[in-house]
């Protein structure tokens, strides 16, 4: 099983480089959100390029809620110019500043990204009618709200990468607000072993607690 690490965006190049180098001790691929929580930050495409320079393979998210088709195509053009391979168009949370655009749906955005030669992923929530989501025909699916690993048996024909959220003392409040299943560091290894028969990769995320994410990656590296 491949381990992918989530790398939160930052406007500080020093922070991005430092975190990316720390992650490179354990993984070769990172997942980069775009303005998580609808808060302004450096765009995931810019962060992805910095990460790529360090030698990691980035998956760059692109929020559609803030874009019309011209802006979306311009960002895809920038991503191609910078040599990126993986993008994930998604709606995103409501913006904390400004007004939403909501011009493009994920269904419309995926084939456009394919025109530019990307491997394209989409988010798939196990709480919704994910059968409809699978009809989009993405190259891979980032799975949210997974409660029972065995439910992934129904997705055996697809390339699915479930998020594994870590709950710690530091981020417990944030994880609670996200309302997604999460595991503690003490049960992480067992949970990963339960996922192993069903997936080729997982995304490790510890929102608001990057040090815990590194601890989790170090633990998994000893498997």
Coordinates of N, CA and C in Angstrom, one line a residue:
X1 N 0.8 -1.2 0.0 CA 0.0 0.0 0.0 C 0.9 1.3 0.0
X2 N 0.5 2.2 -0.8 CA 1.3 3.5 -0.9 C 0.7 4.4 0.1
X3 N 1.6 5.1 0.8 CA 1.2 6.1 1.8 C 1.4 7.5 1.2
X4 N 0.3 8.3 1.1 CA 0.3 9.7 0.7 C 0.1 10.6 1.9
X5 N 0.8 11.7 2.0 CA 0.7 12.6 3.1 C 0.0 13.9 2.7
X6 N -0.9 14.4 3.5 CA -1.5 15.7 3.3 C -0.5 16.8 3.7
X7 N -0.3 17.7 2.8 CA 0.5 18.9 3.1 C -0.4 20.1 3.0
X8 N -0.7 20.8 4.2 CA -1.5 22.0 4.1 C -0.7 23.1 3.5
X9 N -1.4 24.0 2.7 CA -0.8 25.1 2.1 C -0.3 26.2 3.1
X10 N 0.6 27.0 2.6 CA 1.1 28.1 3.5 C 1.6 29.1 2.5
X11 N 1.6 30.4 2.9 CA 2.2 31.5 2.1 C 3.6 31.6 2.4
X12 N 4.2 30.9 3.4 CA 5.6 30.9 3.7 C 6.3 29.8 3.0
X13 N 7.2 30.2 2.1 CA 8.0 29.2 1.4 C 8.9 28.4 2.4
X14 N 9.4 29.0 3.4 CA 10.2 28.3 4.4 C 9.4 27.2 5.0
X15 N 8.1 27.5 5.4 CA 7.3 26.5 6.0 C 7.0 25.3 5.1
X16 N 6.6 25.7 3.8 CA 6.3 24.6 2.8 C 7.5 23.7 2.6
X17 N 8.7 24.3 2.4 CA 9.9 23.6 2.1 C 10.3 22.7 3.3
X18 N 10.2 23.3 4.5 CA 10.5 22.5 5.7 C 9.6 21.3 5.9
X19 N 8.3 21.5 5.7 CA 7.4 20.4 5.9 C 7.5 19.4 4.8
X20 N 7.7 19.8 3.6 CA 7.9 18.9 2.5 C 9.1 18.0 2.7
X21 N 10.2 18.6 3.1 CA 11.4 17.9 3.4 C 11.2 16.9 4.5
X22 N 10.5 17.3 5.5 CA 10.2 16.3 6.6 C 9.3 15.1 6.1
X23 N 8.4 15.4 5.3 CA 7.5 14.4 4.7 C 8.3 13.4 3.8
X24 N 9.3 14.0 3.1 CA 10.1 13.2 2.1 C 10.8 12.1 2.8
X25 N 11.0 12.1 4.1 CA 11.6 11.0 4.8 C 10.7 9.7 4.8
X26 N 9.4 9.9 4.5 CA 8.5 8.8 4.7 C 7.6 8.6 3.4
X27 N 7.4 9.6 2.6 CA 6.6 9.4 1.4 C 7.2 10.0 0.2
X28 N 6.7 9.7 -1.0 CA 7.1 10.4 -2.2 C 6.0 11.1 -2.9
X29 N 4.8 11.1 -2.3 CA 3.6 11.7 -2.8 C 2.9 12.5 -1.8
X30 N 2.4 13.7 -2.1 CA 1.7 14.5 -1.1 C 0.4 15.1 -1.8
X31 N -0.6 15.2 -0.9 CA -1.9 15.7 -1.3 C -2.1 17.2 -0.8
X32 N -2.3 18.1 -1.6 CA -2.3 19.5 -1.2 C -3.7 20.2 -1.4
X33 N -4.4 20.5 -0.3 CA -5.7 21.1 -0.3 C -5.5 22.6 -0.9
X34 N -6.7 23.1 -1.4 CA -6.7 24.4 -1.9 C -7.6 25.3 -1.0
X35 N -6.9 26.2 -0.3 CA -7.7 27.1 0.7 C -8.6 26.3 1.5
X36 N -8.1 25.4 2.3 CA -9.0 24.6 3.2 C -9.8 25.5 4.1
X37 N -11.1 25.1 4.3 CA -12.0 25.8 5.1 C -12.5 27.1 4.5
X38 N -12.1 27.3 3.2 CA -12.5 28.6 2.5 C -11.7 29.8 3.0
X39 N -10.5 29.5 3.6 CA -9.6 30.6 4.0 C -8.5 30.9 3.0
X40 N -8.2 32.1 2.8 CA -7.1 32.4 1.8 C -5.8 31.8 2.1
X41 N -5.1 31.3 1.1 CA -3.7 30.8 1.3 C -3.1 30.8 0.0
X42 N -1.8 30.4 -0.1 CA -1.2 30.2 -1.3 C -1.9 29.1 -2.1
X43 N -2.1 29.3 -3.4 CA -2.8 28.3 -4.2 C -2.1 27.0 -4.2
X44 N -2.9 25.9 -4.2 CA -2.3 24.5 -4.1 C -1.3 24.3 -5.3
X45 N -1.6 24.9 -6.5 CA -0.7 24.7 -7.6 C 0.7 25.3 -7.3
X46 N 0.7 26.5 -6.7 CA 2.0 27.1 -6.3 C 2.8 26.2 -5.3
X47 N 2.0 25.8 -4.3 CA 2.6 24.9 -3.3 C 3.1 23.6 -3.9
X48 N 2.3 23.1 -4.9 CA 2.7 21.8 -5.6 C 4.0 22.0 -6.3
X49 N 4.2 23.1 -6.9 CA 5.5 23.3 -7.7 C 6.7 23.4 -6.7
X50 N 6.5 24.0 -5.6 CA 7.6 24.1 -4.6 C 8.0 22.6 -4.2
X51 N 6.9 21.9 -3.9 CA 7.1 20.5 -3.5 C 7.7 19.7 -4.5
X52 N 7.3 19.9 -5.8 CA 7.9 19.1 -6.9 C 9.4 19.4 -7.0
X53 N 9.8 20.6 -6.7 CA 11.3 21.0 -6.8 C 12.1 20.2 -5.8
X54 N 11.4 19.8 -4.7 CA 12.1 19.0 -3.6 C 12.2 17.5 -4.0
X55 N 11.4 17.1 -5.0 CA 11.4 15.7 -5.4 C 10.2 14.9 -5.1
X56 N 9.2 15.5 -4.5 CA 7.9 14.8 -4.2 C 6.9 15.0 -5.4
X57 N 6.0 14.0 -5.5 CA 5.0 14.1 -6.5 C 3.7 14.7 -5.8
X58 N 3.3 15.9 -6.3 CA 2.1 16.5 -5.6 C 0.8 16.2 -6.3
X59 N -0.3 16.1 -5.5 CA -1.7 16.1 -6.0 C -2.2 17.5 -5.7
X60 N -2.5 18.3 -6.6 CA -3.0 19.7 -6.4 C -4.5 19.8 -6.5
X61 N -5.1 20.2 -5.4 CA -6.6 20.5 -5.5 C -6.8 21.8 -6.1
X62 N -8.0 22.0 -6.8 CA -8.4 23.2 -7.4 C -9.9 23.5 -7.0
X63 N -10.1 24.5 -6.2 CA -11.5 24.9 -5.8 C -12.2 25.5 -7.0
X64 N -13.3 24.9 -7.3 CA -14.2 25.4 -8.4 C -15.1 26.5 -7.9
X65 N -15.4 26.6 -6.7 CA -16.3 27.5 -6.2 C -15.9 29.0 -6.4
X66 N -14.6 29.2 -6.6 CA -14.1 30.5 -6.8 C -13.8 30.9 -8.2
X67 N -14.2 30.0 -9.2 CA -13.7 30.2 -10.6 C -14.8 30.1 -11.6
X68 N -14.5 30.9 -12.7 CA -15.3 30.6 -13.9 C -14.4 29.8 -14.8
X69 N -14.9 29.4 -16.0 CA -14.2 28.5 -16.8 C -12.9 29.0 -17.3
X70 N -12.8 30.3 -17.6 CA -11.6 30.9 -18.0 C -10.5 30.8 -16.9
X71 N -10.9 31.2 -15.7 CA -9.9 31.1 -14.6 C -9.5 29.7 -14.3
X72 N -10.4 28.7 -14.4 CA -10.0 27.3 -14.3 C -9.1 26.8 -15.3
X73 N -9.3 27.2 -16.6 CA -8.4 26.8 -17.6 C -7.1 27.4 -17.5
X74 N -7.0 28.7 -17.0 CA -5.8 29.3 -16.8 C -4.9 28.7 -15.7
X75 N -5.6 28.2 -14.6 CA -4.9 27.5 -13.6 C -4.4 26.1 -14.1
X76 N -5.2 25.5 -14.9 CA -4.7 24.2 -15.5 C -3.5 24.5 -16.4
X77 N -3.6 25.6 -17.1 CA -2.4 25.9 -18.0 C -1.2 26.1 -17.2
X78 N -1.4 26.8 -16.0 CA -0.2 27.1 -15.1 C 0.3 25.7 -14.6
X79 N -0.6 24.9 -14.2 CA -0.2 23.6 -13.6 C 0.6 22.7 -14.7
X80 N 0.1 22.8 -15.9 CA 0.9 22.1 -17.0 C 2.2 22.7 -17.2
X81 N 2.3 24.0 -17.3 CA 3.5 24.7 -17.5 C 4.5 24.4 -16.4
X82 N 4.1 24.1 -15.2 CA 4.9 23.8 -14.0 C 5.2 22.3 -13.9
X83 N 4.7 21.6 -14.8 CA 5.1 20.1 -14.9 C 4.3 19.3 -13.9
X84 N 3.1 19.7 -13.4 CA 2.4 18.9 -12.5 C 1.6 17.8 -13.3
X85 N 1.3 16.7 -12.6 CA 0.7 15.6 -13.2 C -0.7 15.3 -12.7
X86 N -1.0 15.6 -11.4 CA -2.2 15.2 -10.8 C -3.0 16.4 -10.3
X87 N -4.3 16.5 -10.6 CA -5.1 17.6 -10.1 C -6.5 17.0 -9.6
X88 N -7.1 17.7 -8.6 CA -8.4 17.3 -8.1 C -9.3 18.5 -8.1
X89 N -10.1 18.7 -9.1 CA -11.1 19.7 -9.0 C -12.2 19.4 -8.1
X90 N -12.6 20.3 -7.2 CA -13.7 20.1 -6.2 C -14.4 21.4 -5.9
X91 N -15.6 21.3 -5.4 CA -16.4 22.5 -5.1 C -15.7 23.4 -4.1
X92 N -15.3 22.8 -2.9 CA -14.7 23.5 -1.8 C -15.7 24.2 -0.9
X93 N -15.3 24.5 0.3 CA -16.1 25.2 1.3 C -16.5 26.6 0.8
X94 N -17.5 27.2 1.4 CA -17.8 28.5 1.1 C -16.7 29.5 1.5
X95 N -16.4 30.5 0.6 CA -15.2 31.3 0.9 C -15.5 32.2 2.2
X96 N -14.4 32.4 2.9 CA -14.5 33.2 4.1 C -14.4 34.7 3.7
X97 N -13.9 35.0 2.6 CA -13.9 36.4 2.0 C -14.4 36.3 0.6
X98 N -15.1 37.4 0.1 CA -15.6 37.4 -1.2 C -16.8 36.6 -1.4
X99 N -17.3 36.5 -2.6 CA -18.5 35.8 -3.0 C -18.2 34.6 -3.8
X100 N -18.9 33.5 -3.7 CA -18.7 32.3 -4.5 C -19.1 32.6 -6.0
X101 N -18.4 31.9 -6.9 CA -18.7 32.0 -8.3 C -19.6 30.9 -8.7
X102 N -19.2 29.6 -8.4 CA -20.1 28.5 -8.6 C -20.5 28.3 -10.1
X103 N -19.5 28.5 -11.0 CA -19.7 28.5 -12.4 C -19.6 27.1 -13.0
X104 N -18.7 26.3 -12.4 CA -18.4 24.9 -12.9 C -18.8 23.9 -11.9
X105 N -19.3 22.7 -12.3 CA -19.4 21.6 -11.5 C -18.2 20.6 -11.7
X106 N -18.1 19.7 -10.7 CA -17.0 18.8 -10.8 C -17.2 17.9 -12.1
X107 N -18.4 17.6 -12.4 CA -18.6 16.8 -13.6 C -18.2 17.5 -14.9
X108 N -18.3 18.8 -14.9 CA -17.8 19.6 -16.0 C -16.3 19.8 -16.0
X109 N -15.8 19.9 -14.8 CA -14.4 20.2 -14.7 C -13.4 19.1 -15.0
X110 N -13.9 17.8 -14.8 CA -13.0 16.7 -15.0 C -12.6 16.5 -16.4
X111 N -13.5 16.5 -17.4 CA -13.1 16.4 -18.8 C -12.2 17.5 -19.3
X112 N -12.4 18.7 -18.7 CA -11.6 19.9 -19.1 C -10.2 19.6 -18.7
X113 N -10.0 19.1 -17.4 CA -8.6 18.8 -17.0 C -8.0 17.7 -17.8
X114 N -8.8 16.8 -18.3 CA -8.3 15.7 -19.1 C -7.7 16.3 -20.4
X115 N -8.4 17.3 -20.9 CA -7.9 18.0 -22.2 C -6.5 18.5 -22.0
X116 N -6.1 18.8 -20.8 CA -4.8 19.3 -20.5 C -3.8 18.2 -20.2
X117 N -4.2 17.0 -20.2 CA -3.3 15.8 -20.0 C -3.1 15.4 -18.6
X118 N -3.9 15.9 -17.7 CA -3.7 15.5 -16.3 C -4.4 14.2 -15.9
X119 N -3.8 13.5 -14.9 CA -4.6 12.5 -14.2 C -5.4 13.2 -13.2
X120 N -6.7 12.9 -13.2 CA -7.7 13.7 -12.5 C -8.4 12.9 -11.5
X121 N -8.4 13.4 -10.3 CA -9.2 12.8 -9.2 C -10.4 13.6 -8.7
X122 N -11.3 13.0 -8.0 CA -12.4 13.7 -7.4 C -12.7 13.2 -6.0
X123 N -13.3 14.0 -5.2 CA -13.7 13.6 -3.9 C -14.9 12.7 -4.0
X124 N -15.0 11.6 -3.1 CA -16.1 10.7 -3.0 C -16.5 10.5 -1.6
X125 N -17.6 10.9 -1.2 CA -18.1 10.8 0.2 C -18.9 9.5 0.3
X126 N -18.6 8.7 1.3 CA -19.4 7.5 1.5 C -20.7 7.7 2.2
X127 N -21.0 9.0 2.5 CA -22.3 9.3 3.1 C -23.3 9.7 2.0
X128 N -22.9 9.9 0.8 CA -23.8 10.3 -0.3 C -23.9 9.2 -1.3
X129 N -24.7 9.4 -2.3 CA -24.9 8.5 -3.4 C -23.6 8.4 -4.2
X130 N -22.6 7.7 -3.8 CA -21.4 7.7 -4.5 C -21.4 7.0 -5.8
X131 N -22.5 6.2 -6.0 CA -22.6 5.5 -7.3 C -22.7 6.5 -8.5
X132 N -23.4 7.6 -8.2 CA -23.5 8.7 -9.2 C -22.1 9.4 -9.4
X133 N -21.3 9.5 -8.3 CA -20.0 10.1 -8.4 C -19.1 9.3 -9.2
X134 N -19.2 8.0 -9.1 CA -18.3 7.1 -9.9 C -18.6 7.2 -11.4
X135 N -19.7 7.7 -11.8 CA -20.0 7.9 -13.2 C -19.2 9.0 -13.9
X136 N -18.6 9.8 -13.0 CA -17.8 10.9 -13.6 C -16.6 10.3 -14.3
X137 N -16.1 9.1 -13.9 CA -15.1 8.5 -14.6 C -13.7 9.1 -14.4
X138 N -13.4 9.5 -13.1 CA -12.1 10.0 -12.8 C -11.1 8.9 -12.8
X139 N -9.8 9.4 -12.8 CA -8.7 8.4 -12.7 C -8.5 7.8 -11.4
X140 N -8.9 8.6 -10.3 CA -8.8 8.1 -8.9 C -9.8 8.9 -8.1
X141 N -10.1 8.3 -6.9 CA -11.1 8.9 -6.0 C -10.6 9.0 -4.6
X142 N -10.6 10.3 -4.1 CA -10.2 10.5 -2.7 C -11.4 10.3 -1.8
X143 N -11.4 9.3 -1.0 CA -12.6 8.9 -0.2 C -12.7 9.6 1.1
X144 N -13.9 10.2 1.4 CA -14.2 10.8 2.6 C -15.2 10.0 3.4
X145 N -15.3 10.3 4.7 CA -16.4 9.7 5.5 C -16.5 8.2 5.5
X146 N -15.3 7.6 5.5 CA -15.3 6.1 5.5 C -15.4 5.6 6.9
X147 N -16.4 4.8 7.2 CA -16.6 4.3 8.6 C -16.0 2.9 8.7
X148 N -16.5 2.0 7.7 CA -16.1 0.6 7.7 C -15.2 0.3 6.5
X149 N -14.0 -0.1 6.7 CA -13.1 -0.4 5.5 C -13.7 -1.5 4.6
X150 N -14.5 -2.4 5.1 CA -15.1 -3.4 4.3 C -16.1 -2.9 3.2
X151 N -16.6 -1.7 3.5 CA -17.5 -1.1 2.5 C -16.8 -0.7 1.2
X152 N -15.5 -0.7 1.2 CA -14.7 -0.5 0.0 C -14.7 -1.6 -1.0
X153 N -15.2 -2.8 -0.5 CA -15.3 -3.9 -1.4 C -16.1 -3.6 -2.6
X154 N -17.1 -2.7 -2.4 CA -18.0 -2.3 -3.5 C -17.3 -1.4 -4.6
X155 N -16.1 -0.9 -4.2 CA -15.4 0.0 -5.1 C -14.1 -0.7 -5.6
X156 N -14.1 -2.0 -5.6 CA -12.9 -2.8 -6.0 C -12.5 -2.5 -7.4
X157 N -13.4 -2.1 -8.3 CA -13.0 -1.8 -9.7 C -12.4 -0.4 -9.9
X158 N -12.4 0.4 -8.9 CA -11.9 1.8 -9.0 C -10.7 2.0 -8.2
X159 N -9.9 3.0 -8.6 CA -8.7 3.4 -7.9 C -9.1 4.4 -6.8
X160 N -9.2 3.9 -5.5 CA -9.7 4.7 -4.4 C -8.6 4.9 -3.4
X161 N -8.5 6.2 -2.9 CA -7.5 6.5 -1.9 C -8.3 7.1 -0.7
X162 N -8.6 6.4 0.3 CA -9.3 7.0 1.5 C -8.5 7.9 2.3
X163 N -9.1 8.9 2.8 CA -8.4 9.8 3.8 C -8.4 9.1 5.2
X164 N -7.3 9.1 5.9 CA -7.3 8.6 7.2 C -7.0 9.8 8.1
X165 N -8.0 10.2 8.8 CA -7.8 11.4 9.7 C -7.4 11.0 11.1
X166 N -6.4 11.7 11.6 CA -5.8 11.4 12.9 C -6.5 12.4 13.9
X167 N -6.9 11.9 15.0 CA -7.4 12.7 16.1 C -6.4 12.8 17.2
X168 N -6.0 14.0 17.6 CA -5.1 14.1 18.7 C -5.6 15.1 19.7
X169 N -5.0 15.3 20.8 CA -5.4 16.2 21.8 C -5.4 17.7 21.2
X170 N -4.4 17.9 20.4 CA -4.3 19.3 19.8 C -5.4 19.6 18.8
X171 N -5.8 18.6 18.0 CA -6.8 18.9 17.0 C -8.2 18.4 17.2
X172 N -8.4 17.9 18.4 CA -9.7 17.2 18.6 C -10.9 18.1 18.3
X173 N -10.8 19.4 18.7 CA -11.9 20.3 18.4 C -12.2 20.5 16.9
X174 N -11.1 20.6 16.1 CA -11.2 20.8 14.7 C -11.7 19.6 14.0
X175 N -11.2 18.4 14.4 CA -11.7 17.2 13.9 C -13.2 17.0 14.2
X176 N -13.7 17.4 15.3 CA -15.1 17.3 15.7 C -15.9 18.2 14.8
X177 N -15.4 19.4 14.5 CA -16.2 20.3 13.6 C -16.2 19.7 12.1
X178 N -15.2 19.0 11.7 CA -15.2 18.4 10.4 C -16.2 17.3 10.2
X179 N -16.6 16.7 11.4 CA -17.7 15.6 11.4 C -17.3 14.5 10.4
X180 N -16.0 14.1 10.5 CA -15.6 12.9 9.7 C -15.0 11.9 10.7
X181 N -15.1 10.6 10.3 CA -14.4 9.6 11.2 C -12.9 9.8 11.3
X182 N -12.4 9.6 12.5 CA -11.0 9.8 12.7 C -10.5 8.7 13.7
X183 N -9.2 8.5 13.7 CA -8.6 7.5 14.5 C -7.4 8.1 15.3
X184 N -7.2 7.5 16.5 CA -6.0 7.9 17.3 C -4.8 7.2 16.8
X185 N -3.6 7.8 17.2 CA -2.3 7.2 16.8 C -2.2 5.8 17.3
X186 N -2.8 5.4 18.4 CA -2.7 4.1 19.0 C -3.4 3.1 18.2
X187 N -4.4 3.5 17.4 CA -5.2 2.5 16.6 C -4.9 2.6 15.1
X188 N -4.0 3.5 14.7 CA -3.7 3.8 13.3 C -3.2 2.5 12.6
X189 N -2.3 1.8 13.2 CA -1.7 0.7 12.5 C -2.8 -0.4 12.2
X190 N -3.7 -0.6 13.2 CA -4.7 -1.6 13.0 C -5.7 -1.2 11.9
X191 N -6.0 0.1 11.8 CA -6.9 0.6 10.8 C -6.3 0.5 9.4
X192 N -5.0 0.8 9.3 CA -4.4 0.7 8.0 C -4.4 -0.7 7.6
X193 N -4.1 -1.7 8.5 CA -4.1 -3.1 8.1 C -5.5 -3.5 7.6
X194 N -6.6 -2.9 8.2 CA -7.9 -3.3 7.8 C -8.2 -2.7 6.4
X195 N -7.6 -1.6 6.0 CA -7.8 -1.0 4.7 C -7.0 -1.8 3.6
X196 N -5.9 -2.4 4.0 CA -4.9 -2.9 3.1 C -5.5 -3.8 2.0
X197 N -6.5 -4.7 2.3 CA -7.0 -5.6 1.2 C -7.8 -4.9 0.1
X198 N -8.2 -3.6 0.4 CA -9.1 -2.9 -0.5 C -8.5 -1.8 -1.3
X199 N -7.4 -1.3 -0.9 CA -6.9 0.0 -1.6 C -5.4 -0.2 -1.9
X200 N -5.0 0.7 -2.9 CA -3.6 0.7 -3.3 C -2.9 1.9 -2.5
X201 N -3.6 2.8 -2.0 CA -3.0 4.0 -1.3 C -4.0 4.6 -0.3
X202 N -3.5 5.3 0.7 CA -4.3 6.0 1.6 C -3.6 7.4 1.8
X203 N -4.4 8.4 2.2 CA -3.9 9.7 2.5 C -4.0 10.0 4.0
X204 N -2.8 10.2 4.6 CA -2.7 10.5 6.0 C -2.9 12.0 6.3
X205 N -3.8 12.3 7.1 CA -4.1 13.7 7.4 C -4.3 13.9 8.9
X206 N -3.6 14.9 9.5 CA -3.8 15.3 10.9 C -4.1 16.8 10.9
X207 N -5.3 17.2 10.6 CA -5.6 18.7 10.5 C -5.2 19.4 11.7
X208 N -4.4 20.5 11.5 CA -4.0 21.3 12.6 C -2.9 20.7 13.5
X209 N -2.4 19.6 13.2 CA -1.3 19.0 14.0 C -0.3 18.2 13.1
X210 N 0.5 19.0 12.5 CA 1.5 18.4 11.5 C 2.5 17.5 12.2
X211 N 2.8 17.8 13.4 CA 3.8 17.0 14.1 C 3.2 15.6 14.4
X212 N 1.9 15.5 14.6 CA 1.3 14.2 14.8 C 1.3 13.4 13.5
X213 N 1.1 14.2 12.4 CA 1.1 13.5 11.1 C 2.5 12.9 10.8
X214 N 3.5 13.6 11.2 CA 4.9 13.0 11.0 C 5.1 11.8 11.9
X215 N 4.5 11.9 13.1 CA 4.6 10.7 14.0 C 3.9 9.5 13.4
X216 N 2.8 9.8 12.8 CA 2.0 8.7 12.2 C 2.8 8.1 11.1
X217 N 3.4 8.9 10.2 CA 4.1 8.4 9.1 C 5.4 7.6 9.6
X218 N 6.0 8.1 10.6 CA 7.1 7.3 11.2 C 6.7 5.9 11.7
X219 N 5.5 5.9 12.3 CA 5.0 4.6 12.8 C 4.7 3.7 11.6
X220 N 4.1 4.2 10.6 CA 3.7 3.3 9.4 C 5.0 2.9 8.7
X221 N 6.0 3.7 8.7 CA 7.2 3.3 8.0 C 7.9 2.1 8.7
X222 N 7.5 1.7 9.9 CA 8.1 0.6 10.6 C 7.3 -0.7 10.4
X223 N 6.2 -0.6 9.5 CA 5.4 -1.8 9.3 C 6.3 -2.9 8.6

